[in-house]
Coordinates of C-alpha atoms in Angstrom, one line a residue:
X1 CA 41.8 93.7 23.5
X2 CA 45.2 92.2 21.9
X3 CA 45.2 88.8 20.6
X4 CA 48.4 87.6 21.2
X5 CA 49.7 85.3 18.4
X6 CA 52.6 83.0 18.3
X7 CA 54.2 83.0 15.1
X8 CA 54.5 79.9 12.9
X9 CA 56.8 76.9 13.0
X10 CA 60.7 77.5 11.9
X11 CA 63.8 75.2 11.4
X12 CA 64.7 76.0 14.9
X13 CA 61.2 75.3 16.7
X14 CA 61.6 72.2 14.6
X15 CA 64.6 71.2 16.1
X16 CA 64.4 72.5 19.5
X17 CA 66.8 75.2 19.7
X18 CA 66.8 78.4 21.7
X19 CA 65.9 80.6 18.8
X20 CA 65.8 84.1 20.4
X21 CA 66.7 87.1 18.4
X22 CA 68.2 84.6 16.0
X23 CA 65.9 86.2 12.4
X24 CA 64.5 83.2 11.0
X25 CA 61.9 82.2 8.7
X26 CA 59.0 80.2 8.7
X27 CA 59.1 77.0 7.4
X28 CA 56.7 75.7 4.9
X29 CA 54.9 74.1 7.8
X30 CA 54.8 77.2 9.4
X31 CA 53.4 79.7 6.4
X32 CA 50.9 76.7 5.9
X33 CA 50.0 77.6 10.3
X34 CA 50.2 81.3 9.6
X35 CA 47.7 80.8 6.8
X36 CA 45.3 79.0 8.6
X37 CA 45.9 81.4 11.7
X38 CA 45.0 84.5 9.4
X39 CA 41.6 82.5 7.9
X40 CA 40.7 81.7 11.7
X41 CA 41.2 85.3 12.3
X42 CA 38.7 86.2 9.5
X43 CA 35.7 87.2 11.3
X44 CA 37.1 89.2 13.8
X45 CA 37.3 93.2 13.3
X46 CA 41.1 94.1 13.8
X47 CA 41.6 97.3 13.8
X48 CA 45.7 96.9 13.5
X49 CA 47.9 94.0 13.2
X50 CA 51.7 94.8 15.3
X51 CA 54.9 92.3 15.2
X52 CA 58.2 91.5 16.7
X53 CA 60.8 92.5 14.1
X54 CA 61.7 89.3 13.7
X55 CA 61.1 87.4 10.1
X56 CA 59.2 84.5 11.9
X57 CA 56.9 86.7 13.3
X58 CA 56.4 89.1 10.3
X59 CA 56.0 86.5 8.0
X60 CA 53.3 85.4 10.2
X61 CA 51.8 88.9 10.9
X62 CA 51.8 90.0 6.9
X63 CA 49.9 86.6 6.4
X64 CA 47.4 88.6 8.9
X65 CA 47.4 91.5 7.4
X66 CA 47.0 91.1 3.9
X67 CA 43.8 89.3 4.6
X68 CA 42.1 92.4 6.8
X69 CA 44.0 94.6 4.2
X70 CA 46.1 96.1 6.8
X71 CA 49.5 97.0 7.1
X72 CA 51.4 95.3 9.5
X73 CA 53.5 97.7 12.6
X74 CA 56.9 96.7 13.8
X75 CA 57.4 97.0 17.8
X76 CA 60.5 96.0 19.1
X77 CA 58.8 95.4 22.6
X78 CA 57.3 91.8 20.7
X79 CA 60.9 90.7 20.0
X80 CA 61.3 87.3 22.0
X81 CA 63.6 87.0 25.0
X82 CA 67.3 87.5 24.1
X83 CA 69.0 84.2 24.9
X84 CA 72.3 85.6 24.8
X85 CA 75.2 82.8 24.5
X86 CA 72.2 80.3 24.4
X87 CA 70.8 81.2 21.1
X88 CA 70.9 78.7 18.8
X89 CA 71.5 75.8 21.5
X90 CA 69.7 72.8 21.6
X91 CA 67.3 72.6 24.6
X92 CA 69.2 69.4 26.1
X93 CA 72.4 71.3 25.6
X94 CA 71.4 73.6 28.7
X95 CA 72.7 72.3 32.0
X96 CA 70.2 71.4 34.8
X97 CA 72.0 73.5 37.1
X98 CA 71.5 76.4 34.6
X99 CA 67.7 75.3 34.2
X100 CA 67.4 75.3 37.8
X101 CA 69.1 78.9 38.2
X102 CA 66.5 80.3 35.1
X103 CA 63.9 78.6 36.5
X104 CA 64.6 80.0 40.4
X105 CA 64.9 83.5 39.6
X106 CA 63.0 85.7 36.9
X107 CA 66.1 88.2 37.5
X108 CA 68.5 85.5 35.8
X109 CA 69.9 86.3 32.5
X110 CA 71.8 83.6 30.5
X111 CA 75.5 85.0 29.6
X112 CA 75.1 88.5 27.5
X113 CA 71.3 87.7 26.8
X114 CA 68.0 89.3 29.4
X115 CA 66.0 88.1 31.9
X116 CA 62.2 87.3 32.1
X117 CA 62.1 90.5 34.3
X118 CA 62.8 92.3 31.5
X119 CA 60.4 90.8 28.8
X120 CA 58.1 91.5 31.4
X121 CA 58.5 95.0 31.7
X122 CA 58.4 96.0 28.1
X123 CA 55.4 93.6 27.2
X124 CA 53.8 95.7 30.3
X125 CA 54.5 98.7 28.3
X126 CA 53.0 97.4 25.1
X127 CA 49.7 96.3 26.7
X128 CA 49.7 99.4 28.5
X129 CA 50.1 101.6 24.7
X130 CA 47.6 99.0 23.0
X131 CA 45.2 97.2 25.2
X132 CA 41.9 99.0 24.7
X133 CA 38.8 98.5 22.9
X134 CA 39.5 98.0 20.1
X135 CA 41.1 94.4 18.6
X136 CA 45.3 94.6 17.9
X137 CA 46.4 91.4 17.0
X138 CA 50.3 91.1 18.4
X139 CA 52.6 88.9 16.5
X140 CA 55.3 87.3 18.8
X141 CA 57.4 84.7 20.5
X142 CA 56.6 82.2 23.2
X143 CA 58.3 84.7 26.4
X144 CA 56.6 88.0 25.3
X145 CA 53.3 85.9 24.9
X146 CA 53.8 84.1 28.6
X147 CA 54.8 87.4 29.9
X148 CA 51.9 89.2 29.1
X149 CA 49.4 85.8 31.0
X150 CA 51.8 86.3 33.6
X151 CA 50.6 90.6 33.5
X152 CA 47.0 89.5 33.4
X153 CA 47.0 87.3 35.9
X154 CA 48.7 89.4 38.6
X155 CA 51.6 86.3 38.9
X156 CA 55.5 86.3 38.9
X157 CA 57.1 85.5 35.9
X158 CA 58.3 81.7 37.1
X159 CA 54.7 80.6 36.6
X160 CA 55.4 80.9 32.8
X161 CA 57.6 77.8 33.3
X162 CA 54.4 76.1 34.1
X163 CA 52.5 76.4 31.2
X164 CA 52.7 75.2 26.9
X165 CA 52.0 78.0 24.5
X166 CA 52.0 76.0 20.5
X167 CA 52.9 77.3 18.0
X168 CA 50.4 79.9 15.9
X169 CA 48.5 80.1 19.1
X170 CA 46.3 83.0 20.0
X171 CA 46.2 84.0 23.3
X172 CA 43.9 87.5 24.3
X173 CA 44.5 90.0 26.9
X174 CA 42.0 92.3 27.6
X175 CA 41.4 95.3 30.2
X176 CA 38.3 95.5 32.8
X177 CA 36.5 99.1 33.4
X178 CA 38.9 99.4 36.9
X179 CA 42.4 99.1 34.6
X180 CA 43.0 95.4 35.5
X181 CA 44.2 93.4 32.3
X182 CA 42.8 90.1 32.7
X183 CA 43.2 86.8 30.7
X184 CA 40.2 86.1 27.7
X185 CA 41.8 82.8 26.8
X186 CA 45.2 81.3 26.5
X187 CA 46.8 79.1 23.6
X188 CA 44.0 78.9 21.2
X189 CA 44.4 76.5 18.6
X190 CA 41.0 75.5 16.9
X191 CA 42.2 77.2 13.6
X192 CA 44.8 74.6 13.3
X193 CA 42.3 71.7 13.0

């Protein structure tokens, strides 16, 4: 099973901007949500702990790691969608025409960045190497994270426009005895209580 984790709160989150493959770090809010992520994750016998190669997601993965001892795996199939021109843009900066034309096609790529299409298919690629057994906790970003639901559910990627994934969430993705991945839980966030 992977557990899906969203990494912890940055400047950008914080300010709602497109963030992207834009490398930045956690804030101190956000170390204090990848620490209590990693003590919520105690229990549970990881086997390995895989991230994005971004810093907001290592930070929060090495926060992981060093409490199951583990070393923490980069995979550049977690890195978040590439916004493109749109990295770094306010959310209210976007134009509801451009919205609309994301939102209408999971083929649509803002100018020089990727489209949900291809998150998809290289998240589908990663649960295909990873999902088994055994528990892989996945640090990444809020498309990757949707993508994969949208996998396990057996949807098109638009329904990820219908649904809230916080910020140090856990999210698990498992595989039945027939191949199927199916969803084990979506957007935990108990440990942030």
């Amino acid at each position: 099973m992977i557990f899906f984790v969203r990494h912890g709160q940055t400047a950008g989150n914080r300010d709602g901007r497109l963030q992207g493959h834009v490398d930045t770090q956690l804030t101190d809010a956000g170390h204090e949500q990848a620490r209590r992520l990693a003590e919520g994750l105690r229990a549970v016998p990881v086997l390995r702990v895989v991230t994005s190669p971004l810093r907001r997601a290592a930070e929060t993965a090495a926060a992981i790691g060093r409490l199951h001892g583990l070393d923490v795996e980069v995979d550049d199939r977690l890195v978040e969608l590439h916004y493109g021109e749109w990295d770094q843009r306010r959310f209210q900066e976007i134009s509801a025409q451009e919205w609309g034309a994301w939102r209408a096609d999971p083929k649509f790529a803002p100018p020089g960045g990727e489209s949900l299409v291809d998150v998809t298919a290289r998240v589908a690629d990663f649960c295909d190497q990873h999902v088994t057994d055994e528990i892989v906790v996945a640090v990444s970003h809020v498309s990757p994270i949707k993508a994969a639901m949208c996998l396990a559910l057996g949807v098109d990627e638009r329904a990820s426009w219908r649904m809230h994934l916080d910020l140090a969430s856990i999210t698990r993705v498992g595989r039945r005895a027939d191949g199927a991945l199916y969803l084990a839980s979506f957007n935990e966030t108990a440990h942030l209580l």
